[in-house]
């Protein structure tokens, strides 16, 4: 899933619904979440990621079963995509998407669509698997991109957790000195979910 697919949606949410930095009434202690973790609604929280700063945290669509957050590293540059849309791009950016579906089967089917879109956007390496935070992730190294994509490489992880689909992308520009796979693993290792209560609803 590449930047241009997420960005218009994220910008629309910012303009129409405004971004929010997580729920102020969230009982972090009850969830076991530390104060310095970035809460994404009440469904997930990320421990601090070295070198990255939380940028967007949109849980305004949580009633529709959609949560989205991003973290950035390095310098920002304004770029224009093929459709003439201007966007801020960074040396590296982490994208987290959690979406709720009506059933586990629907979640699994949609996650496969996400993975197919990723493969259409990037030349990918072989898929591997890892378990983090009690969730099994499929990992894809993103090795090459089109000339028009500001992010030249990266790494992505996809998971199905009950009725939820989860996507995490680490997208990097050539200027980023870090290793995307290491950043992704660090992020997943510090990612915490709170989905069981919604499974019961």
PDB file of C-alpha atoms in Angstrom:
ATOM      1  CA  UNK A   1       0.000   0.000   0.000  1.00  0.00           C
ATOM      2  CA  UNK A   2       1.701   3.120  -1.110  1.00  0.00           C
ATOM      3  CA  UNK A   3       1.570   6.713  -0.006  1.00  0.00           C
ATOM      4  CA  UNK A   4      -0.735   8.065  -2.702  1.00  0.00           C
ATOM      5  CA  UNK A   5      -3.491   5.620  -1.731  1.00  0.00           C
ATOM      6  CA  UNK A   6      -3.488   6.597   1.946  1.00  0.00           C
ATOM      7  CA  UNK A   7      -2.721  10.263   1.663  1.00  0.00           C
ATOM      8  CA  UNK A   8      -5.903  11.671   0.048  1.00  0.00           C
ATOM      9  CA  UNK A   9      -7.993   9.760   2.595  1.00  0.00           C
ATOM     10  CA  UNK A  10      -5.885  10.965   5.492  1.00  0.00           C
ATOM     11  CA  UNK A  11      -5.989  14.550   4.273  1.00  0.00           C
ATOM     12  CA  UNK A  12      -9.758  14.365   3.844  1.00  0.00           C
ATOM     13  CA  UNK A  13     -10.130  13.195   7.410  1.00  0.00           C
ATOM     14  CA  UNK A  14      -7.905  16.041   8.571  1.00  0.00           C
ATOM     15  CA  UNK A  15     -10.002  18.623   6.744  1.00  0.00           C
ATOM     16  CA  UNK A  16     -13.457  17.275   7.496  1.00  0.00           C
ATOM     17  CA  UNK A  17     -13.115  15.608  10.864  1.00  0.00           C
ATOM     18  CA  UNK A  18      -9.777  17.013  12.138  1.00  0.00           C
ATOM     19  CA  UNK A  19      -7.004  14.886  13.472  1.00  0.00           C
ATOM     20  CA  UNK A  20      -6.888  13.933  17.093  1.00  0.00           C
ATOM     21  CA  UNK A  21      -4.032  12.777  19.245  1.00  0.00           C
ATOM     22  CA  UNK A  22      -5.789   9.829  20.819  1.00  0.00           C
ATOM     23  CA  UNK A  23      -8.725   9.685  23.194  1.00  0.00           C
ATOM     24  CA  UNK A  24      -8.316  11.926  26.196  1.00  0.00           C
ATOM     25  CA  UNK A  25     -10.604   9.685  28.295  1.00  0.00           C
ATOM     26  CA  UNK A  26      -8.542   6.569  27.586  1.00  0.00           C
ATOM     27  CA  UNK A  27      -7.790   4.573  30.743  1.00  0.00           C
ATOM     28  CA  UNK A  28      -4.165   3.746  29.984  1.00  0.00           C
ATOM     29  CA  UNK A  29      -3.576   2.161  33.389  1.00  0.00           C
ATOM     30  CA  UNK A  30      -6.398  -0.332  32.870  1.00  0.00           C
ATOM     31  CA  UNK A  31      -4.924  -1.267  29.493  1.00  0.00           C
ATOM     32  CA  UNK A  32      -1.379  -1.466  30.829  1.00  0.00           C
ATOM     33  CA  UNK A  33      -0.262   1.276  28.455  1.00  0.00           C
ATOM     34  CA  UNK A  34       2.452   3.724  29.509  1.00  0.00           C
ATOM     35  CA  UNK A  35       1.916   7.463  29.242  1.00  0.00           C
ATOM     36  CA  UNK A  36       4.662   7.863  26.641  1.00  0.00           C
ATOM     37  CA  UNK A  37       3.104   5.306  24.286  1.00  0.00           C
ATOM     38  CA  UNK A  38       1.183   6.638  21.288  1.00  0.00           C
ATOM     39  CA  UNK A  39      -2.399   5.415  21.616  1.00  0.00           C
ATOM     40  CA  UNK A  40      -4.294   4.797  18.381  1.00  0.00           C
ATOM     41  CA  UNK A  41      -7.846   5.046  19.607  1.00  0.00           C
ATOM     42  CA  UNK A  42      -8.391   2.280  22.128  1.00  0.00           C
ATOM     43  CA  UNK A  43      -7.301  -0.524  19.783  1.00  0.00           C
ATOM     44  CA  UNK A  44      -3.508  -0.164  19.672  1.00  0.00           C
ATOM     45  CA  UNK A  45      -0.568   1.654  21.211  1.00  0.00           C
ATOM     46  CA  UNK A  46       3.030   2.047  20.097  1.00  0.00           C
ATOM     47  CA  UNK A  47       6.032   2.382  22.326  1.00  0.00           C
ATOM     48  CA  UNK A  48       8.398   5.209  21.302  1.00  0.00           C
ATOM     49  CA  UNK A  49      10.347   4.417  18.144  1.00  0.00           C
ATOM     50  CA  UNK A  50      13.946   5.616  18.192  1.00  0.00           C
ATOM     51  CA  UNK A  51      14.450   8.404  15.662  1.00  0.00           C
ATOM     52  CA  UNK A  52      10.736   8.692  14.840  1.00  0.00           C
ATOM     53  CA  UNK A  53       8.117  11.226  15.941  1.00  0.00           C
ATOM     54  CA  UNK A  54       4.354  10.644  15.983  1.00  0.00           C
ATOM     55  CA  UNK A  55       2.783  12.796  13.270  1.00  0.00           C
ATOM     56  CA  UNK A  56      -0.853  11.897  12.595  1.00  0.00           C
ATOM     57  CA  UNK A  57      -3.253   9.970  14.768  1.00  0.00           C
ATOM     58  CA  UNK A  58      -6.695   9.695  13.249  1.00  0.00           C
ATOM     59  CA  UNK A  59      -9.278   7.783  15.240  1.00  0.00           C
ATOM     60  CA  UNK A  60     -12.149  10.012  14.136  1.00  0.00           C
ATOM     61  CA  UNK A  61     -13.435   7.136  11.994  1.00  0.00           C
ATOM     62  CA  UNK A  62     -13.315   4.646  14.869  1.00  0.00           C
ATOM     63  CA  UNK A  63     -17.115   4.357  14.819  1.00  0.00           C
ATOM     64  CA  UNK A  64     -16.689   2.971  11.296  1.00  0.00           C
ATOM     65  CA  UNK A  65     -13.991   0.565  12.406  1.00  0.00           C
ATOM     66  CA  UNK A  66     -10.935   2.365  11.032  1.00  0.00           C
ATOM     67  CA  UNK A  67      -7.823   3.617  12.849  1.00  0.00           C
ATOM     68  CA  UNK A  68      -4.768   5.203  11.219  1.00  0.00           C
ATOM     69  CA  UNK A  69      -1.529   6.689  12.547  1.00  0.00           C
ATOM     70  CA  UNK A  70       1.872   7.731  11.191  1.00  0.00           C
ATOM     71  CA  UNK A  71       5.360   8.406  12.534  1.00  0.00           C
ATOM     72  CA  UNK A  72       8.144  10.249  10.700  1.00  0.00           C
ATOM     73  CA  UNK A  73      11.930  10.523  10.716  1.00  0.00           C
ATOM     74  CA  UNK A  74      14.340  12.934   9.067  1.00  0.00           C
ATOM     75  CA  UNK A  75      13.761  15.927   6.857  1.00  0.00           C
ATOM     76  CA  UNK A  76      10.432  16.875   5.313  1.00  0.00           C
ATOM     77  CA  UNK A  77       9.997  17.826   1.671  1.00  0.00           C
ATOM     78  CA  UNK A  78       6.850  18.804  -0.208  1.00  0.00           C
ATOM     79  CA  UNK A  79       6.408  16.634  -3.297  1.00  0.00           C
ATOM     80  CA  UNK A  80       3.761  16.425  -6.012  1.00  0.00           C
ATOM     81  CA  UNK A  81       2.424  13.063  -7.180  1.00  0.00           C
ATOM     82  CA  UNK A  82       1.196  11.990 -10.627  1.00  0.00           C
ATOM     83  CA  UNK A  83      -2.247  13.504 -10.017  1.00  0.00           C
ATOM     84  CA  UNK A  84      -0.795  16.887  -9.093  1.00  0.00           C
ATOM     85  CA  UNK A  85      -1.533  16.405  -5.388  1.00  0.00           C
ATOM     86  CA  UNK A  86       1.015  17.940  -3.055  1.00  0.00           C
ATOM     87  CA  UNK A  87       2.179  15.899  -0.087  1.00  0.00           C
ATOM     88  CA  UNK A  88       4.743  16.109   2.679  1.00  0.00           C
ATOM     89  CA  UNK A  89       7.285  13.295   2.491  1.00  0.00           C
ATOM     90  CA  UNK A  90       9.994  12.477   5.000  1.00  0.00           C
ATOM     91  CA  UNK A  91      13.236  10.523   4.957  1.00  0.00           C
ATOM     92  CA  UNK A  92      11.220   7.676   6.456  1.00  0.00           C
ATOM     93  CA  UNK A  93       7.640   7.194   7.559  1.00  0.00           C
ATOM     94  CA  UNK A  94       5.785   4.484   9.470  1.00  0.00           C
ATOM     95  CA  UNK A  95       2.119   3.890   8.654  1.00  0.00           C
ATOM     96  CA  UNK A  96      -0.205   1.894  10.898  1.00  0.00           C
ATOM     97  CA  UNK A  97      -3.687   0.935   9.742  1.00  0.00           C
ATOM     98  CA  UNK A  98      -6.141  -1.124  11.790  1.00  0.00           C
ATOM     99  CA  UNK A  99      -9.512  -1.929  10.232  1.00  0.00           C
ATOM    100  CA  UNK A 100     -12.427  -3.872  11.673  1.00  0.00           C
ATOM    101  CA  UNK A 101     -14.527  -6.163   9.483  1.00  0.00           C
ATOM    102  CA  UNK A 102     -17.724  -8.133   9.953  1.00  0.00           C
ATOM    103  CA  UNK A 103     -15.916 -11.456  10.154  1.00  0.00           C
ATOM    104  CA  UNK A 104     -12.447 -12.953  10.314  1.00  0.00           C
ATOM    105  CA  UNK A 105     -12.919 -14.283   6.783  1.00  0.00           C
ATOM    106  CA  UNK A 106     -13.624 -10.786   5.450  1.00  0.00           C
ATOM    107  CA  UNK A 107     -10.602  -9.429   7.305  1.00  0.00           C
ATOM    108  CA  UNK A 108      -8.391 -12.151   5.820  1.00  0.00           C
ATOM    109  CA  UNK A 109      -9.681 -11.495   2.305  1.00  0.00           C
ATOM    110  CA  UNK A 110      -9.050  -7.756   2.572  1.00  0.00           C
ATOM    111  CA  UNK A 111      -5.558  -8.229   3.977  1.00  0.00           C
ATOM    112  CA  UNK A 112      -4.739 -10.330   0.909  1.00  0.00           C
ATOM    113  CA  UNK A 113      -5.928  -7.408  -1.236  1.00  0.00           C
ATOM    114  CA  UNK A 114      -3.618  -5.077   0.711  1.00  0.00           C
ATOM    115  CA  UNK A 115      -0.692  -7.410   0.120  1.00  0.00           C
ATOM    116  CA  UNK A 116      -1.475  -7.597  -3.613  1.00  0.00           C
ATOM    117  CA  UNK A 117      -1.535  -3.800  -3.822  1.00  0.00           C
ATOM    118  CA  UNK A 118       1.800  -3.644  -2.052  1.00  0.00           C
ATOM    119  CA  UNK A 119       3.311  -6.048  -4.559  1.00  0.00           C
ATOM    120  CA  UNK A 120       1.875  -3.939  -7.388  1.00  0.00           C
ATOM    121  CA  UNK A 121       3.501  -0.811  -5.938  1.00  0.00           C
ATOM    122  CA  UNK A 122       6.923  -2.262  -5.122  1.00  0.00           C
ATOM    123  CA  UNK A 123       9.261  -4.963  -6.250  1.00  0.00           C
ATOM    124  CA  UNK A 124       9.088  -7.233  -3.212  1.00  0.00           C
ATOM    125  CA  UNK A 125      11.303  -9.907  -1.780  1.00  0.00           C
ATOM    126  CA  UNK A 126      10.099 -13.216  -0.393  1.00  0.00           C
ATOM    127  CA  UNK A 127       7.418 -13.243   2.281  1.00  0.00           C
ATOM    128  CA  UNK A 128       8.448 -14.270   5.785  1.00  0.00           C
ATOM    129  CA  UNK A 129       6.538 -14.541   9.051  1.00  0.00           C
ATOM    130  CA  UNK A 130       7.003 -13.361  12.617  1.00  0.00           C
ATOM    131  CA  UNK A 131       4.915 -13.279  15.791  1.00  0.00           C
ATOM    132  CA  UNK A 132       4.823 -10.041  17.779  1.00  0.00           C
ATOM    133  CA  UNK A 133       2.435  -8.877  20.530  1.00  0.00           C
ATOM    134  CA  UNK A 134       0.547 -12.142  20.194  1.00  0.00           C
ATOM    135  CA  UNK A 135      -0.167 -11.478  16.522  1.00  0.00           C
ATOM    136  CA  UNK A 136       1.241 -13.377  13.532  1.00  0.00           C
ATOM    137  CA  UNK A 137       2.525 -11.021  10.832  1.00  0.00           C
ATOM    138  CA  UNK A 138       3.416 -11.670   7.196  1.00  0.00           C
ATOM    139  CA  UNK A 139       6.490  -9.595   6.281  1.00  0.00           C
ATOM    140  CA  UNK A 140       7.323  -8.200   2.855  1.00  0.00           C
ATOM    141  CA  UNK A 141      10.623  -6.447   2.025  1.00  0.00           C
ATOM    142  CA  UNK A 142       9.956  -3.564  -0.384  1.00  0.00           C
ATOM    143  CA  UNK A 143      13.028  -3.524  -2.589  1.00  0.00           C
ATOM    144  CA  UNK A 144      12.286  -1.239  -5.540  1.00  0.00           C
ATOM    145  CA  UNK A 145       9.724   1.392  -6.490  1.00  0.00           C
ATOM    146  CA  UNK A 146       8.663   3.333  -9.574  1.00  0.00           C
ATOM    147  CA  UNK A 147      10.531   6.526 -10.445  1.00  0.00           C
ATOM    148  CA  UNK A 148       7.518   8.605  -9.417  1.00  0.00           C
ATOM    149  CA  UNK A 149       7.308   7.117  -5.929  1.00  0.00           C
ATOM    150  CA  UNK A 150       9.171   9.334  -3.425  1.00  0.00           C
ATOM    151  CA  UNK A 151       9.747   6.302  -1.206  1.00  0.00           C
ATOM    152  CA  UNK A 152      12.301   4.058  -2.887  1.00  0.00           C
ATOM    153  CA  UNK A 153      12.254   1.080  -0.519  1.00  0.00           C
ATOM    154  CA  UNK A 154      10.956  -0.168   2.784  1.00  0.00           C
ATOM    155  CA  UNK A 155       9.301  -3.059   4.590  1.00  0.00           C
ATOM    156  CA  UNK A 156       5.710  -3.996   5.344  1.00  0.00           C
ATOM    157  CA  UNK A 157       3.829  -6.280   7.723  1.00  0.00           C
ATOM    158  CA  UNK A 158       0.277  -7.587   7.481  1.00  0.00           C
ATOM    159  CA  UNK A 159      -1.834  -9.496   9.968  1.00  0.00           C
ATOM    160  CA  UNK A 160      -5.310 -10.793  10.654  1.00  0.00           C
ATOM    161  CA  UNK A 161      -6.331 -10.703  14.306  1.00  0.00           C
ATOM    162  CA  UNK A 162      -9.882 -11.966  14.662  1.00  0.00           C
ATOM    163  CA  UNK A 163     -12.124  -9.572  12.752  1.00  0.00           C
ATOM    164  CA  UNK A 164      -9.312  -7.026  12.383  1.00  0.00           C
ATOM    165  CA  UNK A 165      -6.861  -6.438   9.583  1.00  0.00           C
ATOM    166  CA  UNK A 166      -3.555  -4.764  10.444  1.00  0.00           C
ATOM    167  CA  UNK A 167      -1.075  -3.143   8.081  1.00  0.00           C
ATOM    168  CA  UNK A 168       2.265  -1.601   9.047  1.00  0.00           C
ATOM    169  CA  UNK A 169       4.533   0.017   6.480  1.00  0.00           C
ATOM    170  CA  UNK A 170       8.005   1.489   6.873  1.00  0.00           C
ATOM    171  CA  UNK A 171       8.625   3.563   3.739  1.00  0.00           C
ATOM    172  CA  UNK A 172      12.036   5.134   3.151  1.00  0.00           C
ATOM    173  CA  UNK A 173      13.759   7.533   0.832  1.00  0.00           C
ATOM    174  CA  UNK A 174      17.328   7.064  -0.338  1.00  0.00           C
ATOM    175  CA  UNK A 175      18.500   9.597   2.272  1.00  0.00           C
ATOM    176  CA  UNK A 176      17.372   7.362   5.141  1.00  0.00           C
ATOM    177  CA  UNK A 177      20.383   5.595   6.641  1.00  0.00           C
ATOM    178  CA  UNK A 178      18.431   3.056   8.686  1.00  0.00           C
ATOM    179  CA  UNK A 179      17.456  -0.489   7.764  1.00  0.00           C
ATOM    180  CA  UNK A 180      13.687  -0.708   7.078  1.00  0.00           C
ATOM    181  CA  UNK A 181      13.407  -4.316   8.263  1.00  0.00           C
ATOM    182  CA  UNK A 182      15.034  -3.421  11.584  1.00  0.00           C
ATOM    183  CA  UNK A 183      12.758  -0.390  12.024  1.00  0.00           C
ATOM    184  CA  UNK A 184       9.721  -2.532  11.240  1.00  0.00           C
ATOM    185  CA  UNK A 185      10.723  -5.240  13.697  1.00  0.00           C
ATOM    186  CA  UNK A 186      11.357  -2.657  16.400  1.00  0.00           C
ATOM    187  CA  UNK A 187       7.971  -1.069  15.788  1.00  0.00           C
ATOM    188  CA  UNK A 188       6.143  -4.414  15.843  1.00  0.00           C
ATOM    189  CA  UNK A 189       7.972  -5.413  19.026  1.00  0.00           C
ATOM    190  CA  UNK A 190       6.678  -2.259  20.718  1.00  0.00           C
ATOM    191  CA  UNK A 191       3.139  -2.475  19.302  1.00  0.00           C
ATOM    192  CA  UNK A 192       0.351  -3.407  21.714  1.00  0.00           C
ATOM    193  CA  UNK A 193      -3.232  -4.302  20.827  1.00  0.00           C
ATOM    194  CA  UNK A 194      -6.517  -4.057  22.691  1.00  0.00           C
ATOM    195  CA  UNK A 195      -8.921  -5.838  20.360  1.00  0.00           C
ATOM    196  CA  UNK A 196     -10.507  -8.555  22.480  1.00  0.00           C
ATOM    197  CA  UNK A 197     -13.128  -6.263  23.980  1.00  0.00           C
ATOM    198  CA  UNK A 198     -14.328  -5.324  20.493  1.00  0.00           C
ATOM    199  CA  UNK A 199     -14.366  -8.974  19.442  1.00  0.00           C
ATOM    200  CA  UNK A 200     -16.956  -9.584  22.118  1.00  0.00           C
ATOM    201  CA  UNK A 201     -19.258  -6.770  20.969  1.00  0.00           C
TER     202      UNK A 201
END
